[in-house]
Amino acid sequence: MSTSMSSALLTDHYELTMLQAALRGGVAFRKATFEVFARHLPDGRRYGVVAGTGRLLDALRDFRFGERELAFLRENRVVDEPTLEFLSGYRFSGDVYGYREGECYFPGSPILTVEGTFAEAVLLETVILSILNHDCAIASAASRMVHAAGSRPIIEMGSRRTHEMAAVAAARAAYLSGFGSSSNLMAGHLYGVPTAGTAAHAFTLLHDSEKAAFQAQIDSLGAGTTLLVDTYDVAEAVRTGVELAGPDLGAVRLDSGDLAEVAYAVRAQLDELGAHKTRIIVTSDLDEYTIAALAAAPVDGYGVGTSLVTGSGAPTAALVYKLVARQDEEGVMRPVAKRSVGKPSRGGRKYAFRRLDGSGTAEAELVTVSGDRPEGVRPEGDRPGGIRPLQAELVRGGEIVGAEPLEAARERHRRSVAELPATARQLARGYEAIPTVFDE
Amino acid sequence: MSTSMSSALLTDHYELTMLQAALRGGVAFRKATFEVFARHLPDGRRYGVVAGTGRLLDALRDFRFGERELAFLRENRVVDEPTLEFLSGYRFSGDVYGYREGECYFPGSPILTVEGTFAEAVLLETVILSILNHDCAIASAASRMVHAAGSRPIIEMGSRRTHEMAAVAAARAAYLSGFGSSSNLMAGHLYGVPTAGTAAHAFTLLHDSEKAAFQAQIDSLGAGTTLLVDTYDVAEAVRTGVELAGPDLGAVRLDSGDLAEVAYAVRAQLDELGAHKTRIIVTSDLDEYTIAALAAAPVDGYGVGTSLVTGSGAPTAALVYKLVARQDEEGVMRPVAKRSVGKPSRGGRKYAFRRLDGSGTAEAELVTVSGDRPEGVRPEGDRPGGIRPLQAELVRGGEIVGAEPLEAARERHRRSVAELPATARQLARGYEAIPTVFDE
C-alpha cells in the first residue's frame, strides 16, 4: 500500500517461463487470440454478470516491468536475460474486445478476447482472470440480492469480511449490480460509489448510557440519522431514540434476532410513537434468500456484508483464459483447442450475439466462430427484438478505447437483466436462463 | 495500483461518523480496549490459524489521512471540519498485543487487542478485520491441506481465482501454513515466498506439435523442468517427454481426468521408460479431501488453486472487533458488552494462555479477564508442558515492535499445530481440538 506499484508481478511465474521458452524457440511473436469464458455458471445460477472490465483496463495500463520488477526477476532467476530485455520494453500493443460491464453472460460467452502476439497476450492471463473472476462473482451474487430486495435499497457493508482491496472491488461490483451504496470509503474515493453509515455497537458502549450515545449521535449527525437499537433492549432503545430525535428520526437499524418479528414490533412501536416516517433498516448475515424472506415484513432497507463479498456461496466465477487461435509456421491463423478429459475447449475466435424475441426478451446466446454476423443483427441501442452484438472494442493497438463511467455499467446491467426471461430472476436453483447456441 | 496509496480509506464510513459524534460529544479520547476474536470456527473445523498480522502492521504504518484522503472526505461531506482536523494529524499512538502469526486459535481466543483512545482505535476496525478475516481464512484452509499432503510439497497456484491483491496475501498465508511455494510473483517480490511454475496448455497449443513445444521448453528450462502432459494424449506426451529429456526429466504434470488412475498409469510408464526419478505433479481443483484421497497414489506433489484462495468453503474467518472496556466519566476503565440476541460478547480485556500436558500436548485455551497469570506459566520457548502465554507485544506507543520474518511465522505454525491433539489434524468435520476455558 505504501509504494507505487506496477501490476506486472500480479502474474503467475509460469507465464514468464513460457515467454522465455517461446522467445528462445522463435515462436513468441506468433499472433495469438486468447478468450475468457466460463465453462459453467456456479451451481444453480441462472446468469452471470460481467464486472471488472474497467479495473482490468487500469491494470493493463499499469502493466509495465520497471526496475524493481526486473531486479526481482533477475535476482530470483525467474527468467533469463533475453526475457528480461523483452520485459523491460513490454507494452501491450494488441487489441481487446469484450462484453461491456453489467452485461449478463452464460456458459461459453466469450466475455473477453485478447489479440496480440503470444508473448504480449500470455503475460496478461493471471491479472485478467484475477480481476474478472472476483468481480464477476461478486456482481453476479449482488444482482440476485438486488432483485430479491425489489424496490428497497441495499447497502454493501462487507469490507471487513474480505481482503482489504477485494473489499473495494466488491463495493464497486455491488454498485454496478444495483446496490444503492457501500460502507467502503475507498470505493467512494476511487470509483465514486456513494458511501453511507452512521454508528456501530461500540459507539453505544462507549457512552455511560444508551441515551447519552443517541443524544451525541443526533447532536452530531442530525435527527435524520440511523440509530442502532439492539445493543441492549430494542423496545427501550426505540422509545429513547424517538424521545430524543422526535418523529423526524431517520431510521433505526436492527442487527440481531428474528429480523421479521422484530421489524413488525418496531414498526408498530414507531407508528404508535408517531414516527411514521422513521425507516427500519435490517442487517445481520443477510443473503438473497433471507432478503426475499423479509419481503412482506415492514423493512425499508437492507445492509449486506459477508454473503456479498464472498459471492453468496460462489466466491469465484470459474472463468478461464484459453488460447483459441494462433499463427502456424506459415503465418496462417489456426484454431487450437486442448483435449483434456472433462475440460474441452472450442478452437477459433468467437463472436457473440444475444437473440431477442419480438417483445425484447432474450431467447438465446449465439456464439459463432465465423466473423459473419447472423442475420437480423441490429445496431446496439435499437430495441426491442432482433439480434444484439455483445462484444465491444476495449483496446485498439494498445490504446484503451473502451473506458466508461461506472454509472453506464450500472444502467446497462439494469437493462440486461430486465431483458432476460422472468425465470432468470428466480432465486431457486435452476438452469441457465437462456441456452448458449454454438454455431461452428 | 498506479499511485501511492494510504490505507486510511480502507475503512467503513461509519467509523468516521462515530468519530465525529464522539469528538463533538467529548468522549472521543476516553481510553478504550478493542479485541479481535471469532465467536465460532467455520463449520466442522478443529482449529484456526492466525495470519495477516505482519500485513496489518504495514497497514497500520500507512494509515494516514493525506491531502487526497481529506479532500475526498470534505467534498463528499463524510465528516465535519473538526473531524477532518483530527484526521489530518492522525497517527495511532496506542498499544497492540496479539497472537503471533502461525499460532493456532479457537473460539473466543483474543487474537488481537488494541488499546488507545476510542478515537484512534475505532478507526482501525475495518482494515484490521479485512486483513485478519482474509488471511486467517486462507491460512486455516492451507494448514489442513498441508497435513493432508503429508511429506509431499504443495504449490499454491490460485491467483487467477481471486482478487489480484487477495492473491498475493493468499500466497503469503499459504506459505505461512506450510505450502512449499506459490505461482504468484508479487508474493515472491513482497514477501519472499518461493515462486515456481513452468508451462500451461497454451504453450503446447502455440506450437505446431506437442513435440516441438516440449523441445522448446526443455531447450530453455532444462531437462529438469515439469512438462504438462494432458493437452492431447497423456501416454503419448509422457513418451515424447522422456524421449526428448531423457531419464532426467524433472516432472510431468497431470491437470485432468481421474488423477489417481492416471498417476498409476504414468508412474508405470515412466518406470518402464527408465525415468524412475521423474516426479508426478497433480493439479485440477484439488482440496484437502482430494489431496488426502491421493495419499496412496504415486504422486510427488500437488498444485492447489481455487480451494486454497477461497478458504475451502470458508472464505472468511468470522472475526469481529469489539469494544470490551473503556473509561467512564470518572476516567475509570469499565468492561462493556452488548446484549444483542445471539451475539453476546464478554466485557473486559482478556489474557490468553495455552495449557499443555506433561507430554507437551495442548489441553485447553485459557482466557481470563484478570491480568494475573494462571499458575504454572512458563517462559515462551520452554517446552513441553505447563502454561504458555499467547499474546505478544506488537505495537508500543504507536511504534511497531512486533514485526518478524515470514519464516518465523511458518516455523511457529509448524510447532503450534504439532502441539495440538492428533484429532486436530483429522479432516472430517468435528469440534474444536481443545476447549476454550473462560475464567471470569
Tab-separated table of N, CA, C and O in Angstrom, chain A residues 182-233:
chain	number	residue	atom	x	y	z
A	182	SER	N	-22.381	1.887	-0.419
A	182	SER	CA	-21.423	0.991	0.230
A	182	SER	C	-20.884	1.677	1.465
A	182	SER	O	-20.872	2.904	1.558
A	183	SER	N	-20.406	0.866	2.394
A	183	SER	CA	-19.720	1.424	3.565
A	183	SER	C	-18.284	1.793	3.248
A	183	SER	O	-17.634	2.477	4.028
A	184	ASN	N	-17.768	1.349	2.106
A	184	ASN	CA	-16.325	1.411	1.849
A	184	ASN	C	-15.890	2.764	1.296
A	184	ASN	O	-16.217	3.118	0.153
A	185	LEU	N	-15.133	3.511	2.086
A	185	LEU	CA	-14.743	4.858	1.673
A	185	LEU	C	-13.830	4.847	0.449
A	185	LEU	O	-13.919	5.731	-0.404
A	186	MET	N	-12.952	3.846	0.343
A	186	MET	CA	-12.051	3.814	-0.811
A	186	MET	C	-12.841	3.623	-2.110
A	186	MET	O	-12.453	4.157	-3.156
A	187	ALA	N	-13.932	2.875	-2.038
A	187	ALA	CA	-14.774	2.703	-3.233
A	187	ALA	C	-15.413	4.028	-3.627
A	187	ALA	O	-15.631	4.288	-4.817
A	188	GLY	N	-15.693	4.854	-2.639
A	188	GLY	CA	-16.171	6.196	-2.941
A	188	GLY	C	-15.069	7.025	-3.588
A	188	GLY	O	-15.285	7.701	-4.595
A	189	HIS	N	-13.892	6.939	-3.017
A	189	HIS	CA	-12.758	7.728	-3.491
A	189	HIS	C	-12.332	7.316	-4.901
A	189	HIS	O	-12.181	8.155	-5.793
A	190	LEU	N	-12.169	6.016	-5.113
A	190	LEU	CA	-11.646	5.554	-6.407
A	190	LEU	C	-12.709	5.475	-7.496
A	190	LEU	O	-12.411	5.709	-8.670
A	191	TYR	N	-13.937	5.120	-7.120
A	191	TYR	CA	-14.936	4.808	-8.148
A	191	TYR	C	-16.215	5.623	-8.039
A	191	TYR	O	-17.152	5.395	-8.805
A	192	GLY	N	-16.288	6.527	-7.082
A	192	GLY	CA	-17.492	7.341	-6.954
A	192	GLY	C	-18.707	6.592	-6.448
A	192	GLY	O	-19.835	7.072	-6.607
A	193	VAL	N	-18.506	5.429	-5.846
A	193	VAL	CA	-19.635	4.712	-5.250
A	193	VAL	C	-20.141	5.538	-4.050
A	193	VAL	O	-19.338	5.937	-3.214
A	194	PRO	N	-21.457	5.800	-3.966
A	194	PRO	CA	-21.966	6.535	-2.801
A	194	PRO	C	-21.674	5.761	-1.516
A	194	PRO	O	-21.843	4.536	-1.493
A	195	THR	N	-21.232	6.443	-0.485
A	195	THR	CA	-20.920	5.743	0.767
A	195	THR	C	-21.901	6.169	1.855
A	195	THR	O	-22.468	7.250	1.806
A	196	ALA	N	-22.083	5.296	2.830
A	196	ALA	CA	-23.058	5.553	3.883
A	196	ALA	C	-22.674	4.803	5.150
A	196	ALA	O	-21.876	3.862	5.114
A	197	GLY	N	-23.271	5.231	6.253
A	197	GLY	CA	-23.032	4.582	7.534
A	197	GLY	C	-23.221	5.581	8.659
A	197	GLY	O	-23.083	6.789	8.438
A	198	THR	N	-23.543	5.086	9.848
A	198	THR	CA	-23.708	6.012	10.975
A	198	THR	C	-22.957	5.545	12.226
A	198	THR	O	-21.992	6.180	12.629
A	199	ALA	N	-23.359	4.410	12.795
A	199	ALA	CA	-22.734	4.012	14.061
A	199	ALA	C	-22.839	2.507	14.299
A	199	ALA	O	-23.734	1.843	13.779
A	200	ALA	N	-21.915	2.006	15.102
A	200	ALA	CA	-21.859	0.591	15.485
A	200	ALA	C	-22.160	0.458	16.980
A	200	ALA	O	-22.294	1.454	17.685
A	201	HIS	N	-22.228	-0.777	17.448
A	201	HIS	CA	-22.468	-1.007	18.877
A	201	HIS	C	-21.405	-0.340	19.748
A	201	HIS	O	-21.680	0.097	20.860
A	202	ALA	N	-20.186	-0.283	19.237
A	202	ALA	CA	-19.100	0.300	20.028
A	202	ALA	C	-19.427	1.734	20.436
A	202	ALA	O	-19.044	2.182	21.516
A	203	PHE	N	-20.152	2.439	19.568
A	203	PHE	CA	-20.476	3.833	19.889
A	203	PHE	C	-21.421	3.907	21.094
A	203	PHE	O	-21.254	4.743	21.980
A	204	THR	N	-22.387	3.025	21.126
A	204	THR	CA	-23.286	2.983	22.274
A	204	THR	C	-22.526	2.575	23.534
A	204	THR	O	-22.670	3.188	24.589
A	205	LEU	N	-21.690	1.557	23.388
A	205	LEU	CA	-20.950	1.048	24.549
A	205	LEU	C	-19.941	2.066	25.089
A	205	LEU	O	-19.579	2.029	26.264
A	206	LEU	N	-19.491	2.948	24.227
A	206	LEU	CA	-18.525	3.965	24.651
A	206	LEU	C	-19.122	4.911	25.689
A	206	LEU	O	-18.420	5.445	26.546
A	207	HIS	N	-20.437	5.122	25.575
A	207	HIS	CA	-21.100	6.101	26.446
A	207	HIS	C	-21.584	5.460	27.751
A	207	HIS	O	-21.744	4.247	27.842
A	208	ASP	N	-21.853	6.315	28.727
A	208	ASP	CA	-22.286	5.796	30.025
A	208	ASP	C	-23.727	5.312	29.994
A	208	ASP	O	-24.159	4.587	30.874
A	209	SER	N	-24.472	5.714	28.967
A	209	SER	CA	-25.821	5.176	28.783
A	209	SER	C	-26.159	5.204	27.296
A	209	SER	O	-25.556	5.952	26.512
A	210	GLU	N	-27.139	4.396	26.917
A	210	GLU	CA	-27.584	4.393	25.523
A	210	GLU	C	-28.163	5.758	25.153
A	210	GLU	O	-27.976	6.259	24.046
A	211	LYS	N	-28.839	6.354	26.117
A	211	LYS	CA	-29.443	7.663	25.873
A	211	LYS	C	-28.360	8.699	25.554
A	211	LYS	O	-28.507	9.506	24.624
A	212	ALA	N	-27.291	8.661	26.316
A	212	ALA	CA	-26.189	9.598	26.062
A	212	ALA	C	-25.602	9.374	24.676
A	212	ALA	O	-25.254	10.325	23.959
A	213	ALA	N	-25.504	8.111	24.280
A	213	ALA	CA	-24.956	7.786	22.956
A	213	ALA	C	-25.869	8.318	21.857
A	213	ALA	O	-25.413	8.948	20.895
A	214	PHE	N	-27.151	8.059	21.992
A	214	PHE	CA	-28.101	8.522	20.964
A	214	PHE	C	-28.110	10.052	20.890
A	214	PHE	O	-28.153	10.631	19.805
A	215	GLN	N	-28.064	10.690	22.068
A	215	GLN	CA	-28.074	12.157	22.069
A	215	GLN	C	-26.836	12.688	21.337
A	215	GLN	O	-26.927	13.622	20.528
A	216	ALA	N	-25.690	12.077	21.600
A	216	ALA	CA	-24.445	12.517	20.950
A	216	ALA	C	-24.532	12.310	19.441
A	216	ALA	O	-24.101	13.162	18.655
A	217	GLN	N	-25.115	11.184	19.030
A	217	GLN	CA	-25.216	10.911	17.589
A	217	GLN	C	-26.165	11.902	16.911
A	217	GLN	O	-25.869	12.432	15.833
A	218	ILE	N	-27.291	12.164	17.560
A	218	ILE	CA	-28.277	13.099	16.986
A	218	ILE	C	-27.703	14.516	16.958
A	218	ILE	O	-27.846	15.232	15.964
A	219	ASP	N	-26.996	14.882	18.016
A	219	ASP	CA	-26.380	16.217	18.043
A	219	ASP	C	-25.415	16.398	16.883
A	219	ASP	O	-25.334	17.459	16.281
A	220	SER	N	-24.699	15.352	16.577
A	220	SER	CA	-23.653	15.477	15.561
A	220	SER	C	-24.156	15.180	14.154
A	220	SER	O	-23.778	15.859	13.202
A	221	LEU	N	-25.002	14.168	14.003
A	221	LEU	CA	-25.401	13.737	12.657
A	221	LEU	C	-26.833	14.147	12.305
A	221	LEU	O	-27.282	13.922	11.184
A	222	GLY	N	-27.541	14.747	13.255
A	222	GLY	CA	-28.905	15.222	12.975
A	222	GLY	C	-29.960	14.176	13.273
A	222	GLY	O	-29.673	12.980	13.398
A	223	ALA	N	-31.212	14.609	13.358
A	223	ALA	CA	-32.323	13.708	13.671
A	223	ALA	C	-32.547	12.696	12.551
A	223	ALA	O	-33.115	11.626	12.763
A	224	GLY	N	-32.089	13.023	11.350
A	224	GLY	CA	-32.282	12.117	10.211
A	224	GLY	C	-31.345	10.923	10.207
A	224	GLY	O	-31.363	10.109	9.279
A	225	THR	N	-30.526	10.785	11.241
A	225	THR	CA	-29.546	9.697	11.291
A	225	THR	C	-30.225	8.342	11.514
A	225	THR	O	-31.431	8.266	11.772
A	226	THR	N	-29.442	7.275	11.393
A	226	THR	CA	-29.927	5.922	11.672
A	226	THR	C	-29.357	5.467	13.018
A	226	THR	O	-28.143	5.388	13.175
A	227	LEU	N	-30.233	5.181	13.962
A	227	LEU	CA	-29.781	4.711	15.280
A	227	LEU	C	-29.782	3.184	15.321
A	227	LEU	O	-30.752	2.545	14.905
A	228	LEU	N	-28.718	2.629	15.857
A	228	LEU	CA	-28.609	1.173	16.024
A	228	LEU	C	-29.267	0.831	17.359
A	228	LEU	O	-28.815	1.292	18.404
A	229	VAL	N	-30.337	0.036	17.320
A	229	VAL	CA	-31.193	-0.074	18.513
A	229	VAL	C	-31.149	-1.425	19.218
A	229	VAL	O	-31.985	-1.695	20.085
A	230	ASP	N	-30.177	-2.281	18.882
A	230	ASP	CA	-30.209	-3.606	19.510
A	230	ASP	C	-29.038	-3.883	20.444
A	230	ASP	O	-28.721	-5.038	20.717
A	231	THR	N	-28.389	-2.831	20.943
A	231	THR	CA	-27.254	-3.080	21.843
A	231	THR	C	-27.722	-3.698	23.160
A	231	THR	O	-27.086	-4.616	23.684
A	232	TYR	N	-28.829	-3.165	23.694
A	232	TYR	CA	-29.361	-3.707	24.950
A	232	TYR	C	-30.787	-4.231	24.722
A	232	TYR	O	-30.971	-5.385	24.386
A	233	ASP	N	-31.761	-3.340	24.820
A	233	ASP	CA	-33.165	-3.752	24.665
A	233	ASP	C	-33.790	-2.930	23.537
A	233	ASP	O	-33.779	-1.690	23.586
